[in-house]
JSON list of C-alpha atoms in Angstrom, two decimals:
[
{"chain": "A", "resi": 5, "resn": "MET", "atom": "CA", "xyz": [0.28, 0.41, -0.16]},
{"chain": "A", "resi": 6, "resn": "ARG", "atom": "CA", "xyz": [2.92, 3.02, 1.16]},
{"chain": "A", "resi": 7, "resn": "LYS", "atom": "CA", "xyz": [4.37, 1.61, -2.74]},
{"chain": "A", "resi": 8, "resn": "LEU", "atom": "CA", "xyz": [1.16, 2.35, -4.78]},
{"chain": "A", "resi": 9, "resn": "PHE", "atom": "CA", "xyz": [0.73, 5.60, -2.32]},
{"chain": "A", "resi": 10, "resn": "LEU", "atom": "CA", "xyz": [4.44, 7.03, -3.21]},
{"chain": "A", "resi": 11, "resn": "SER", "atom": "CA", "xyz": [4.03, 6.10, -7.07]},
{"chain": "A", "resi": 12, "resn": "LEU", "atom": "CA", "xyz": [1.14, 8.33, -6.99]},
{"chain": "A", "resi": 13, "resn": "LEU", "atom": "CA", "xyz": [2.05, 10.39, -4.86]},
{"chain": "A", "resi": 14, "resn": "LEU", "atom": "CA", "xyz": [5.48, 10.83, -8.11]},
{"chain": "A", "resi": 15, "resn": "MET", "atom": "CA", "xyz": [3.56, 10.54, -10.49]},
{"chain": "A", "resi": 16, "resn": "LEU", "atom": "CA", "xyz": [1.36, 13.22, -9.09]},
{"chain": "A", "resi": 17, "resn": "ALA", "atom": "CA", "xyz": [4.58, 15.67, -9.07]},
{"chain": "A", "resi": 18, "resn": "LEU", "atom": "CA", "xyz": [5.54, 14.65, -12.79]},
{"chain": "A", "resi": 19, "resn": "ILE", "atom": "CA", "xyz": [1.80, 15.41, -14.24]},
{"chain": "A", "resi": 20, "resn": "GLY", "atom": "CA", "xyz": [2.09, 18.99, -12.35]},
{"chain": "A", "resi": 21, "resn": "CYS", "atom": "CA", "xyz": [5.76, 19.39, -13.90]},
{"chain": "A", "resi": 22, "resn": "ALA", "atom": "CA", "xyz": [4.17, 18.91, -17.55]},
{"chain": "A", "resi": 23, "resn": "VAL", "atom": "CA", "xyz": [1.67, 21.51, -17.13]},
{"chain": "A", "resi": 24, "resn": "PRO", "atom": "CA", "xyz": [2.09, 24.64, -18.32]},
{"chain": "A", "resi": 25, "resn": "SER", "atom": "CA", "xyz": [2.45, 26.91, -14.76]},
{"chain": "A", "resi": 26, "resn": "GLY", "atom": "CA", "xyz": [-0.52, 29.56, -15.81]},
{"chain": "A", "resi": 27, "resn": "LYS", "atom": "CA", "xyz": [-1.74, 31.97, -17.86]},
{"chain": "A", "resi": 28, "resn": "ALA", "atom": "CA", "xyz": [0.19, 33.81, -20.47]},
{"chain": "A", "resi": 29, "resn": "THR", "atom": "CA", "xyz": [1.10, 37.54, -19.44]},
{"chain": "A", "resi": 30, "resn": "GLU", "atom": "CA", "xyz": [0.50, 40.08, -22.48]},
{"chain": "A", "resi": 31, "resn": "VAL", "atom": "CA", "xyz": [3.57, 42.32, -23.15]},
{"chain": "A", "resi": 32, "resn": "SER", "atom": "CA", "xyz": [5.38, 44.36, -25.72]},
{"chain": "A", "resi": 33, "resn": "VAL", "atom": "CA", "xyz": [8.78, 44.44, -26.86]},
{"chain": "A", "resi": 34, "resn": "LYS", "atom": "CA", "xyz": [8.87, 47.97, -25.58]},
{"chain": "A", "resi": 35, "resn": "LYS", "atom": "CA", "xyz": [8.08, 46.35, -22.09]},
{"chain": "A", "resi": 36, "resn": "VAL", "atom": "CA", "xyz": [10.82, 42.65, -22.69]},
{"chain": "A", "resi": 37, "resn": "GLU", "atom": "CA", "xyz": [13.74, 45.01, -23.29]},
{"chain": "A", "resi": 38, "resn": "GLY", "atom": "CA", "xyz": [13.11, 47.76, -20.56]},
{"chain": "A", "resi": 39, "resn": "ASN", "atom": "CA", "xyz": [13.44, 44.26, -17.86]},
{"chain": "A", "resi": 40, "resn": "PRO", "atom": "CA", "xyz": [14.33, 41.26, -19.27]},
{"chain": "A", "resi": 41, "resn": "GLU", "atom": "CA", "xyz": [14.84, 39.66, -16.31]},
{"chain": "A", "resi": 42, "resn": "ALA", "atom": "CA", "xyz": [10.97, 40.49, -15.29]},
{"chain": "A", "resi": 43, "resn": "PHE", "atom": "CA", "xyz": [10.11, 38.29, -17.63]},
{"chain": "A", "resi": 44, "resn": "ARG", "atom": "CA", "xyz": [12.77, 35.62, -18.68]},
{"chain": "A", "resi": 45, "resn": "ASP", "atom": "CA", "xyz": [11.45, 32.31, -19.12]},
{"chain": "A", "resi": 46, "resn": "LYS", "atom": "CA", "xyz": [7.70, 32.99, -18.92]},
{"chain": "A", "resi": 47, "resn": "LEU", "atom": "CA", "xyz": [4.47, 32.40, -20.95]},
{"chain": "A", "resi": 48, "resn": "VAL", "atom": "CA", "xyz": [3.85, 35.57, -23.22]},
{"chain": "A", "resi": 49, "resn": "ARG", "atom": "CA", "xyz": [2.10, 37.09, -25.63]},
{"chain": "A", "resi": 50, "resn": "VAL", "atom": "CA", "xyz": [2.78, 39.94, -27.74]},
{"chain": "A", "resi": 51, "resn": "ARG", "atom": "CA", "xyz": [0.49, 41.44, -29.89]},
{"chain": "A", "resi": 52, "resn": "GLY", "atom": "CA", "xyz": [2.65, 42.25, -33.77]},
{"chain": "A", "resi": 53, "resn": "TYR", "atom": "CA", "xyz": [2.49, 41.39, -36.99]},
{"chain": "A", "resi": 54, "resn": "GLY", "atom": "CA", "xyz": [5.52, 38.02, -37.31]},
{"chain": "A", "resi": 55, "resn": "VAL", "atom": "CA", "xyz": [8.96, 37.18, -37.95]},
{"chain": "A", "resi": 56, "resn": "MET", "atom": "CA", "xyz": [10.74, 38.72, -40.91]},
{"chain": "A", "resi": 57, "resn": "MET", "atom": "CA", "xyz": [13.89, 36.46, -41.66]},
{"chain": "A", "resi": 58, "resn": "ALA", "atom": "CA", "xyz": [17.29, 38.49, -42.99]},
{"chain": "A", "resi": 59, "resn": "THR", "atom": "CA", "xyz": [19.61, 37.19, -44.86]},
{"chain": "A", "resi": 60, "resn": "VAL", "atom": "CA", "xyz": [23.22, 38.19, -43.48]},
{"chain": "A", "resi": 61, "resn": "PRO", "atom": "CA", "xyz": [27.21, 37.15, -44.75]},
{"chain": "A", "resi": 62, "resn": "LEU", "atom": "CA", "xyz": [29.10, 34.88, -42.65]},
{"chain": "A", "resi": 63, "resn": "CYS", "atom": "CA", "xyz": [31.88, 36.25, -40.95]},
{"chain": "A", "resi": 64, "resn": "PRO", "atom": "CA", "xyz": [35.53, 37.31, -43.73]},
{"chain": "A", "resi": 65, "resn": "GLY", "atom": "CA", "xyz": [37.06, 34.02, -43.79]},
{"chain": "A", "resi": 66, "resn": "TYR", "atom": "CA", "xyz": [33.71, 32.05, -43.85]},
{"chain": "A", "resi": 67, "resn": "VAL", "atom": "CA", "xyz": [31.43, 30.47, -46.65]},
{"chain": "A", "resi": 68, "resn": "GLY", "atom": "CA", "xyz": [27.86, 31.02, -46.50]},
{"chain": "A", "resi": 69, "resn": "LEU", "atom": "CA", "xyz": [24.85, 33.07, -45.64]},
{"chain": "A", "resi": 70, "resn": "ASP", "atom": "CA", "xyz": [23.22, 33.88, -41.91]},
{"chain": "A", "resi": 71, "resn": "GLN", "atom": "CA", "xyz": [19.86, 34.13, -41.16]},
{"chain": "A", "resi": 72, "resn": "ARG", "atom": "CA", "xyz": [18.36, 35.34, -38.70]},
{"chain": "A", "resi": 73, "resn": "ALA", "atom": "CA", "xyz": [14.71, 36.18, -37.46]},
{"chain": "A", "resi": 74, "resn": "VAL", "atom": "CA", "xyz": [13.23, 39.68, -35.73]},
{"chain": "A", "resi": 75, "resn": "PHE", "atom": "CA", "xyz": [9.54, 39.55, -34.84]},
{"chain": "A", "resi": 76, "resn": "VAL", "atom": "CA", "xyz": [7.79, 42.70, -35.28]},
{"chain": "A", "resi": 77, "resn": "ASP", "atom": "CA", "xyz": [5.32, 44.13, -32.45]},
{"chain": "A", "resi": 78, "resn": "ALA", "atom": "CA", "xyz": [2.11, 46.26, -32.68]},
{"chain": "A", "resi": 79, "resn": "GLU", "atom": "CA", "xyz": [4.19, 49.36, -32.48]},
{"chain": "A", "resi": 80, "resn": "GLY", "atom": "CA", "xyz": [6.72, 48.49, -34.74]},
{"chain": "A", "resi": 81, "resn": "SER", "atom": "CA", "xyz": [9.48, 47.25, -32.16]},
{"chain": "A", "resi": 82, "resn": "LYS", "atom": "CA", "xyz": [12.25, 44.78, -32.86]},
{"chain": "A", "resi": 83, "resn": "ILE", "atom": "CA", "xyz": [13.21, 41.33, -30.77]},
{"chain": "A", "resi": 84, "resn": "THR", "atom": "CA", "xyz": [15.37, 37.95, -31.55]},
{"chain": "A", "resi": 85, "resn": "ALA", "atom": "CA", "xyz": [13.30, 35.74, -32.52]},
{"chain": "A", "resi": 86, "resn": "GLN", "atom": "CA", "xyz": [13.10, 32.02, -32.43]},
{"chain": "A", "resi": 87, "resn": "VAL", "atom": "CA", "xyz": [10.86, 30.68, -35.09]},
{"chain": "A", "resi": 88, "resn": "PRO", "atom": "CA", "xyz": [9.74, 26.84, -34.66]},
{"chain": "A", "resi": 89, "resn": "LYS", "atom": "CA", "xyz": [11.63, 24.64, -37.19]},
{"chain": "A", "resi": 90, "resn": "ASN", "atom": "CA", "xyz": [7.47, 22.89, -37.79]},
{"chain": "A", "resi": 91, "resn": "TRP", "atom": "CA", "xyz": [5.88, 26.30, -38.08]},
{"chain": "A", "resi": 92, "resn": "PRO", "atom": "CA", "xyz": [2.81, 25.26, -39.42]},
{"chain": "A", "resi": 93, "resn": "GLU", "atom": "CA", "xyz": [2.38, 26.39, -44.16]},
{"chain": "A", "resi": 94, "resn": "ASN", "atom": "CA", "xyz": [-0.39, 27.43, -43.66]},
{"chain": "A", "resi": 95, "resn": "ILE", "atom": "CA", "xyz": [0.04, 30.00, -41.21]},
{"chain": "A", "resi": 96, "resn": "ARG", "atom": "CA", "xyz": [2.43, 33.54, -42.65]},
{"chain": "A", "resi": 97, "resn": "ILE", "atom": "CA", "xyz": [5.24, 33.95, -39.87]},
{"chain": "A", "resi": 98, "resn": "TYR", "atom": "CA", "xyz": [4.59, 37.99, -41.02]},
{"chain": "A", "resi": 99, "resn": "GLU", "atom": "CA", "xyz": [2.12, 40.24, -42.44]},
{"chain": "A", "resi": 100, "resn": "PRO", "atom": "CA", "xyz": [2.74, 43.03, -42.56]},
{"chain": "A", "resi": 101, "resn": "GLU", "atom": "CA", "xyz": [-0.85, 44.81, -42.88]},
{"chain": "A", "resi": 102, "resn": "LYS", "atom": "CA", "xyz": [-1.99, 42.51, -40.23]},
{"chain": "A", "resi": 103, "resn": "VAL", "atom": "CA", "xyz": [-1.53, 42.66, -36.09]},
{"chain": "A", "resi": 104, "resn": "ARG", "atom": "CA", "xyz": [-1.77, 39.20, -34.69]},
{"chain": "A", "resi": 105, "resn": "THR", "atom": "CA", "xyz": [-1.27, 37.82, -31.19]},
{"chain": "A", "resi": 106, "resn": "PHE", "atom": "CA", "xyz": [2.12, 35.32, -30.88]},
{"chain": "A", "resi": 107, "resn": "GLU", "atom": "CA", "xyz": [2.97, 33.53, -27.86]},
{"chain": "A", "resi": 108, "resn": "GLY", "atom": "CA", "xyz": [5.61, 31.85, -26.48]},
{"chain": "A", "resi": 109, "resn": "TYR", "atom": "CA", "xyz": [8.67, 32.21, -24.06]},
{"chain": "A", "resi": 110, "resn": "ILE", "atom": "CA", "xyz": [11.17, 34.98, -23.61]},
{"chain": "A", "resi": 111, "resn": "ARG", "atom": "CA", "xyz": [14.30, 33.57, -22.88]},
{"chain": "A", "resi": 112, "resn": "ILE", "atom": "CA", "xyz": [17.74, 35.09, -22.39]},
{"chain": "A", "resi": 113, "resn": "PHE", "atom": "CA", "xyz": [20.90, 34.50, -24.36]},
{"chain": "A", "resi": 114, "resn": "SER", "atom": "CA", "xyz": [24.28, 35.10, -22.57]},
{"chain": "A", "resi": 115, "resn": "GLY", "atom": "CA", "xyz": [27.48, 34.98, -23.80]},
{"chain": "A", "resi": 116, "resn": "GLU", "atom": "CA", "xyz": [30.16, 35.74, -27.15]},
{"chain": "A", "resi": 117, "resn": "VAL", "atom": "CA", "xyz": [29.23, 37.09, -30.66]},
{"chain": "A", "resi": 118, "resn": "GLY", "atom": "CA", "xyz": [30.66, 38.65, -33.40]},
{"chain": "A", "resi": 119, "resn": "CYS", "atom": "CA", "xyz": [33.10, 37.72, -35.74]},
{"chain": "A", "resi": 120, "resn": "PRO", "atom": "CA", "xyz": [36.89, 36.13, -33.75]},
{"chain": "A", "resi": 121, "resn": "GLY", "atom": "CA", "xyz": [39.40, 38.21, -33.35]},
{"chain": "A", "resi": 122, "resn": "SER", "atom": "CA", "xyz": [36.41, 40.95, -32.51]},
{"chain": "A", "resi": 123, "resn": "THR", "atom": "CA", "xyz": [34.15, 38.65, -30.50]},
{"chain": "A", "resi": 124, "resn": "ARG", "atom": "CA", "xyz": [32.40, 40.29, -27.45]},
{"chain": "A", "resi": 125, "resn": "LYS", "atom": "CA", "xyz": [29.96, 38.99, -23.91]},
{"chain": "A", "resi": 126, "resn": "GLU", "atom": "CA", "xyz": [26.60, 40.41, -24.54]},
{"chain": "A", "resi": 127, "resn": "VAL", "atom": "CA", "xyz": [22.67, 39.86, -22.81]},
{"chain": "A", "resi": 128, "resn": "ILE", "atom": "CA", "xyz": [20.28, 39.37, -25.17]},
{"chain": "A", "resi": 129, "resn": "PRO", "atom": "CA", "xyz": [16.27, 38.85, -24.45]},
{"chain": "A", "resi": 130, "resn": "TYR", "atom": "CA", "xyz": [14.73, 37.01, -27.21]},
{"chain": "A", "resi": 131, "resn": "PHE", "atom": "CA", "xyz": [11.55, 35.38, -28.05]},
{"chain": "A", "resi": 132, "resn": "GLU", "atom": "CA", "xyz": [10.61, 31.83, -28.72]},
{"chain": "A", "resi": 133, "resn": "ILE", "atom": "CA", "xyz": [7.66, 31.91, -30.39]},
{"chain": "A", "resi": 134, "resn": "THR", "atom": "CA", "xyz": [5.44, 28.61, -29.69]},
{"chain": "A", "resi": 135, "resn": "GLY", "atom": "CA", "xyz": [2.62, 29.62, -31.71]},
{"chain": "A", "resi": 136, "resn": "VAL", "atom": "CA", "xyz": [-0.13, 32.61, -32.78]},
{"chain": "A", "resi": 137, "resn": "VAL", "atom": "CA", "xyz": [-3.03, 32.76, -30.73]},
{"chain": "A", "resi": 138, "resn": "PRO", "atom": "CA", "xyz": [-7.03, 32.20, -33.25]}
]
């Protein structure tokens, strides 16, 4: 009986970890940029036009191009973004004429950025998009 109780308790604890911890908070890019730590790893909703993709050359001495994603919110502010690889083909990622609500997590990258020989340490908040709210 004790083993059954402990198993049940463990199962409930694991289920609790898998359930989202609450409702998403609606924020703007300016609010996130003003205090990124307040939103670190929090589920948020941001109204905006979506993600613009930019292709830039790699550092000198390297061959190829680097793709970068930037989310544009309803106010026109921008934040680095990460889009899921399995983004549905029937949902446009960027619609300049239509404001939608995007949901995801605010993450913070901390580390070296730049080309070899001219790197610098930076802290960059970014929007890890999980989807568009219907």
